[in-house]
CSV table of C-alpha atoms in Angstrom, one decimal:
chain,number,residue,atom,x,y,z
C,1,MET,CA,-45.0,73.9,66.7
C,2,LEU,CA,-47.0,70.4,66.0
C,3,ASN,CA,-48.7,71.5,63.0
C,4,GLN,CA,-45.1,72.3,61.5
C,5,THR,CA,-43.7,69.2,62.6
C,6,ILE,CA,-46.1,67.3,60.7
C,7,ARG,CA,-45.8,69.9,57.7
C,8,ALA,CA,-42.5,69.8,57.3
C,9,SER,CA,-42.8,65.3,57.8
C,10,SER,CA,-44.7,65.2,55.2
C,11,SER,CA,-43.0,67.6,52.4
C,12,ARG,CA,-40.3,65.1,53.8
C,13,ASN,CA,-41.7,62.2,52.5
C,14,SER,CA,-43.1,63.6,49.3
C,15,PHE,CA,-39.6,64.2,48.6
C,16,LEU,CA,-38.4,60.6,48.7
C,17,PHE,CA,-41.3,60.1,46.8
C,18,LEU,CA,-40.3,62.1,44.3
C,19,LEU,CA,-36.5,60.8,43.7
C,20,ARG,CA,-38.3,57.3,44.0
C,21,SER,CA,-40.5,58.0,41.0
C,22,SER,CA,-37.4,59.4,39.3
C,23,THR,CA,-39.2,62.6,38.1
C,24,SER,CA,-36.9,65.2,37.0
C,25,PHE,CA,-34.1,66.4,39.3
C,26,THR,CA,-34.3,70.0,38.3
C,27,GLU,CA,-38.3,69.4,39.9
C,28,ALA,CA,-36.8,67.6,43.1
C,29,ARG,CA,-34.4,71.2,43.4
C,30,SER,CA,-37.0,72.7,43.2
C,31,PHE,CA,-39.1,71.2,46.1
C,32,THR,CA,-35.9,70.9,48.2
C,33,THR,CA,-35.0,74.7,48.1
C,34,THR,CA,-39.1,74.7,49.2
C,35,LEU,CA,-38.9,72.2,52.1
C,36,PHE,CA,-35.7,73.4,53.9
C,37,SER,CA,-36.6,77.2,53.4
C,38,PRO,CA,-36.0,79.1,56.8
C,39,HIS,CA,-40.5,79.5,56.4
C,40,LEU,CA,-41.1,75.7,56.8
C,41,LEU,CA,-38.5,74.4,59.2
C,42,SER,CA,-37.3,75.9,62.5
C,43,ASN,CA,-34.0,75.1,64.5
C,44,SER,CA,-36.1,72.2,66.5
C,45,VAL,CA,-37.3,71.0,63.7
C,46,SER,CA,-34.3,70.3,61.9
C,47,GLN,CA,-32.7,69.0,65.2
C,48,LYS,CA,-36.0,66.5,65.3
C,49,LEU,CA,-35.1,65.9,61.7
C,50,PRO,CA,-32.0,63.2,60.9
C,51,SER,CA,-29.7,65.2,58.7
C,52,ALA,CA,-27.9,61.7,57.5
C,53,THR,CA,-31.3,60.8,56.0
C,54,LEU,CA,-31.8,64.3,53.5
C,55,PRO,CA,-29.8,64.5,50.0
C,56,SER,CA,-27.8,66.9,49.8
C,57,PHE,CA,-27.9,69.8,46.9
C,58,ASP,CA,-24.7,68.2,45.9
C,59,PHE,CA,-26.0,64.6,45.4
C,60,LEU,CA,-28.9,66.7,43.2
C,61,LYS,CA,-25.9,68.3,41.1
C,62,GLN,CA,-23.5,65.3,40.6
C,63,SER,CA,-26.8,63.3,39.7
C,64,ARG,CA,-27.9,65.3,37.2
C,65,ARG,CA,-24.4,65.6,35.9
C,66,GLY,CA,-24.4,62.1,35.6
C,67,PHE,CA,-27.7,61.7,33.7
C,68,ALA,CA,-26.8,64.4,31.2
C,69,LYS,CA,-23.4,62.7,30.4
C,70,GLY,CA,-25.3,59.3,30.3
C,71,LYS,CA,-27.5,60.6,27.6
C,72,ASN,CA,-25.1,62.1,25.7
C,73,LYS,CA,-22.8,58.7,25.7
C,74,SER,CA,-26.3,57.2,24.5
C,75,LYS,CA,-26.3,60.2,21.8
C,76,ASP,CA,-23.0,59.2,20.7
C,77,ASP,CA,-23.3,55.2,20.5
C,78,SER,CA,-26.2,55.5,18.5
C,79,SER,CA,-24.4,58.3,15.9
C,80,GLY,CA,-21.1,57.1,15.9
C,81,GLY,CA,-21.6,53.1,16.8
C,82,THR,CA,-18.9,50.5,15.1
C,83,VAL,CA,-20.5,48.7,12.6
C,84,GLU,CA,-19.9,45.4,11.7
C,85,PHE,CA,-19.4,44.5,7.8
C,86,VAL,CA,-20.3,41.1,5.8
C,87,ASP,CA,-18.5,39.9,3.5
C,88,ILE,CA,-21.2,38.9,1.0
C,89,GLY,CA,-18.8,38.4,-2.1
C,90,PRO,CA,-18.6,34.4,-1.8
C,91,THR,CA,-22.2,33.7,-1.5
C,92,VAL,CA,-23.7,36.4,-4.1
C,93,LYS,CA,-20.6,35.3,-6.8
C,94,ALA,CA,-21.7,31.4,-5.6
C,95,THR,CA,-25.2,31.7,-6.1
C,96,THR,CA,-24.5,33.8,-9.7
C,97,ASN,CA,-22.3,31.8,-10.8
C,98,SER,CA,-25.0,28.4,-10.3
C,99,GLN,CA,-28.0,30.6,-11.3
C,100,MET,CA,-26.3,31.6,-15.2
C,101,ASP,CA,-24.6,27.5,-15.2
C,102,ALA,CA,-28.3,26.9,-15.0
C,103,ALA,CA,-29.4,28.6,-17.6
C,104,ILE,CA,-26.2,26.9,-19.8
C,105,VAL,CA,-27.7,23.7,-18.8
C,106,ALA,CA,-30.9,24.3,-20.2
C,107,LEU,CA,-30.1,26.3,-23.4
C,108,SER,CA,-27.9,23.0,-23.9
C,109,ARG,CA,-30.4,20.7,-23.4
C,110,GLU,CA,-33.2,23.1,-25.4
C,111,LEU,CA,-30.3,22.6,-29.0
C,112,GLN,CA,-29.9,19.1,-28.3
C,113,LYS,CA,-33.6,18.4,-29.5
C,114,LEU,CA,-33.3,20.6,-32.7
C,115,ARG,CA,-32.3,18.0,-35.5
C,116,THR,CA,-29.4,18.0,-37.7
C,117,GLY,CA,-28.0,16.4,-40.9
C,118,ARG,CA,-25.1,14.5,-38.4
C,119,ALA,CA,-26.1,12.1,-36.6
C,120,SER,CA,-25.8,13.0,-32.8
C,121,ALA,CA,-26.2,10.1,-29.6
C,122,GLY,CA,-28.0,12.9,-27.6
C,123,MET,CA,-30.6,14.3,-30.1
C,124,LEU,CA,-33.1,11.1,-28.9
C,125,ASP,CA,-32.6,11.9,-24.8
C,126,HIS,CA,-35.5,14.3,-25.0
C,127,ILE,CA,-37.9,12.2,-26.7
C,128,ILE,CA,-40.4,10.3,-23.5
C,129,VAL,CA,-41.5,6.9,-23.9
C,130,GLU,CA,-44.8,5.5,-22.1
C,131,THR,CA,-44.2,1.9,-21.0
C,132,ASP,CA,-46.5,0.3,-18.3
C,133,GLY,CA,-48.0,3.2,-17.5
C,134,VAL,CA,-45.0,5.1,-16.7
C,135,LYS,CA,-43.3,7.6,-18.5
C,136,LEU,CA,-39.5,7.7,-18.7
C,137,PRO,CA,-37.0,9.5,-20.8
C,138,LEU,CA,-36.1,7.7,-24.1
C,139,ASN,CA,-32.2,7.4,-22.7
C,140,ARG,CA,-33.5,5.7,-19.3
C,141,LEU,CA,-35.0,2.7,-21.5
C,142,ALA,CA,-32.3,2.3,-24.3
C,143,VAL,CA,-28.9,2.8,-25.7
C,144,VAL,CA,-28.9,5.4,-28.5
C,145,SER,CA,-25.2,5.1,-30.3
C,146,VAL,CA,-24.0,6.9,-33.9
C,147,MET,CA,-22.9,4.0,-36.2
C,148,ASP,CA,-21.7,7.0,-39.1
C,149,ALA,CA,-22.3,10.7,-39.1
C,150,LYS,CA,-26.3,9.8,-41.2
C,151,THR,CA,-27.3,6.3,-38.7
C,152,LEU,CA,-28.3,6.1,-34.9
C,153,SER,CA,-28.5,2.9,-33.3
C,154,VAL,CA,-31.3,2.3,-30.4
C,155,ASN,CA,-31.0,-0.5,-28.2
C,156,PRO,CA,-33.3,-1.4,-25.7
C,157,TYR,CA,-32.3,-2.7,-22.2
C,158,ASP,CA,-35.5,-4.4,-22.5
C,159,PRO,CA,-36.3,-6.3,-26.0
C,160,ASN,CA,-40.5,-5.6,-24.9
C,161,THR,CA,-40.4,-1.9,-24.5
C,162,LEU,CA,-39.1,-1.8,-28.5
C,163,LYS,CA,-42.4,-0.9,-30.1
C,164,GLN,CA,-42.9,1.7,-27.4
C,165,LEU,CA,-39.8,2.7,-28.5
C,166,GLU,CA,-39.9,2.7,-32.3
C,167,ASN,CA,-43.5,4.9,-31.9
C,168,SER,CA,-42.0,7.6,-29.6
C,169,ILE,CA,-39.6,8.3,-32.2
C,170,VAL,CA,-41.4,8.1,-35.3
C,171,SER,CA,-44.3,10.8,-33.1
C,172,SER,CA,-40.9,13.3,-32.1
C,173,PRO,CA,-41.1,16.6,-34.2
C,174,LEU,CA,-37.7,15.0,-35.3
C,175,GLY,CA,-38.9,13.5,-38.5
C,176,LEU,CA,-36.9,9.8,-38.1
C,177,ASN,CA,-38.7,6.6,-39.3
C,178,PRO,CA,-36.9,4.5,-37.2
C,179,GLN,CA,-36.2,0.5,-38.9
C,180,ARG,CA,-35.9,-2.8,-36.6
C,181,ASP,CA,-32.9,-4.6,-36.8
C,182,GLY,CA,-34.0,-7.3,-34.7
C,183,ASP,CA,-33.7,-6.6,-31.1
C,184,ARG,CA,-32.4,-2.6,-32.1
C,185,LEU,CA,-33.9,0.5,-34.2
C,186,ILE,CA,-32.2,1.6,-37.0
C,187,ALA,CA,-32.7,5.6,-37.5
C,188,ALA,CA,-31.3,7.2,-40.9
C,189,ILE,CA,-30.6,10.5,-40.8
C,190,PRO,CA,-32.8,12.7,-43.4
C,191,PRO,CA,-31.0,15.5,-45.2
C,192,LEU,CA,-32.8,18.4,-43.9
C,193,THR,CA,-34.9,20.9,-46.4
C,194,LYS,CA,-34.0,24.2,-46.4
C,195,GLU,CA,-37.5,25.4,-45.1
C,196,HIS,CA,-36.6,23.1,-42.3
C,197,THR,CA,-32.7,24.3,-42.0
C,198,GLN,CA,-34.3,28.2,-41.7
C,199,ALA,CA,-36.9,26.9,-39.4
C,200,MET,CA,-34.4,25.4,-37.2
C,201,CYS,CA,-31.9,28.5,-37.3
C,202,LYS,CA,-34.9,30.9,-35.9
C,203,VAL,CA,-35.4,28.8,-33.3
C,204,VAL,CA,-31.3,28.4,-32.1
C,205,ALA,CA,-32.1,32.1,-32.5
C,206,LYS,CA,-34.9,32.3,-30.1
C,207,SER,CA,-32.9,29.8,-27.8
C,208,CYS,CA,-29.4,32.3,-27.4
C,209,GLU,CA,-31.8,34.8,-26.9
C,210,ASP,CA,-33.7,33.2,-23.7
C,211,CYS,CA,-30.6,32.1,-22.3
C,212,ARG,CA,-29.1,35.3,-22.3
C,213,GLN,CA,-31.9,37.3,-20.4
C,214,SER,CA,-31.6,34.3,-17.9
C,215,ILE,CA,-28.2,35.3,-17.7
C,216,ARG,CA,-28.9,38.9,-17.2
C,217,ARG,CA,-31.8,38.3,-14.5
C,218,ALA,CA,-29.1,36.8,-12.9
C,219,ARG,CA,-26.9,39.5,-12.3
C,220,GLN,CA,-29.4,42.1,-11.9
C,221,LYS,CA,-30.6,40.1,-9.2
C,222,ALA,CA,-26.8,40.0,-7.8
C,223,MET,CA,-26.3,44.0,-7.9
C,224,ASP,CA,-29.7,44.3,-6.2
C,225,THR,CA,-28.4,42.7,-3.5
C,226,VAL,CA,-24.7,44.1,-3.3
C,227,LYS,CA,-27.5,47.8,-3.0
C,228,LYS,CA,-29.7,46.2,-0.6
C,229,ALA,CA,-26.3,45.6,1.5
C,230,GLY,CA,-25.8,49.5,1.6
C,231,SER,CA,-23.6,50.5,5.0
C,232,SER,CA,-23.1,46.5,6.0
C,233,PHE,CA,-20.9,45.8,2.9
C,234,PRO,CA,-17.7,48.8,2.3
C,235,LYS,CA,-18.0,50.6,-1.1
C,236,ASP,CA,-14.6,49.3,-2.4
C,237,GLU,CA,-15.6,46.0,-2.0
C,238,ALA,CA,-19.1,46.5,-3.2
C,239,LYS,CA,-17.5,48.0,-6.7
C,240,LYS,CA,-15.0,45.0,-7.1
C,241,LEU,CA,-18.0,42.5,-6.6
C,242,GLU,CA,-20.3,45.0,-9.2
C,243,LYS,CA,-17.4,44.3,-11.8
C,244,GLU,CA,-16.5,40.6,-11.2
C,245,ILE,CA,-20.2,39.9,-11.2
C,246,GLU,CA,-20.2,42.1,-14.8
C,247,GLU,CA,-17.1,40.1,-15.7
C,248,MET,CA,-19.0,36.6,-15.2
C,249,THR,CA,-21.8,37.8,-17.2
C,250,LYS,CA,-20.2,38.4,-20.5
C,251,LYS,CA,-18.5,34.8,-19.9
C,252,PHE,CA,-21.6,32.9,-19.3
C,253,VAL,CA,-22.8,35.3,-22.6
C,254,LYS,CA,-20.3,34.2,-24.6
C,255,SER,CA,-20.5,30.7,-23.7
C,256,ALA,CA,-23.9,30.7,-25.0
C,257,GLU,CA,-23.5,32.1,-28.2
C,258,ASP,CA,-20.5,30.3,-29.2
C,259,MET,CA,-22.8,27.2,-28.7
C,260,CYS,CA,-25.3,28.5,-30.6
C,261,ASN,CA,-23.0,29.6,-33.4
C,262,LYS,CA,-21.9,26.2,-33.4
C,263,LYS,CA,-25.2,24.8,-33.7
C,264,GLU,CA,-26.5,27.0,-36.3
C,265,LYS,CA,-23.2,26.1,-38.2
C,266,GLU,CA,-24.3,22.2,-37.8
C,267,ILE,CA,-27.6,23.0,-39.3
C,268,LYS,CA,-26.7,24.8,-42.9
C,269,THR,CA,-23.8,22.3,-43.3
C,270,GLY,CA,-25.4,19.2,-42.3
């Protein structure tokens, strides 16, 4: 009798350890069936073991049912959960517009460097002047104004920089030879030769193509961003955004082409 009591008590402790270790409920039920079989417990042993401390089979069944239910719920959450949509449209459009506009600004600066037969105040802006060991754009050191269609006036802020301004203009690829007139320089715009005109038109065409490529790169970056958004961005909104990007691209390309056509006309007509 004593051996059976010890054996039953040891089996009961093993059962409680099994539950605390979160072992599978199938093993717990099988173990419980063995534990409470008539071969192990006599009536006297059952009376000595408090029945309130022993979990019932109903508890095991409910626990298994709850565990299975919770598992299925987790699976449903992972497959059918709510996905938050992020509106990337405003950010993508603003970034793309900024990049395309920067390409237009860069093109405008390149075209201003090209000399035509007509005087333009901005045609000297890109010239770099070195004075007192410091290199600065010409428009930071002097005011350039148009006297007539063929003549520019360069008025330095500091008359002491007149010599440096003159040397820089002569050294530029514009082919100008300014003359001193008191504290200012007078630069006559010589007519373009046929060879010079053709060379300038080729430069304009290349600058236009470079600008188009920059605009298209900005477009491609925007399209890639929309694709990477994937399911986090609705398909109808993605199509709408892609259409707006295409329209933006066409607008900036047309602007670049109009600028280049105008510049080429100026070069040819003088």
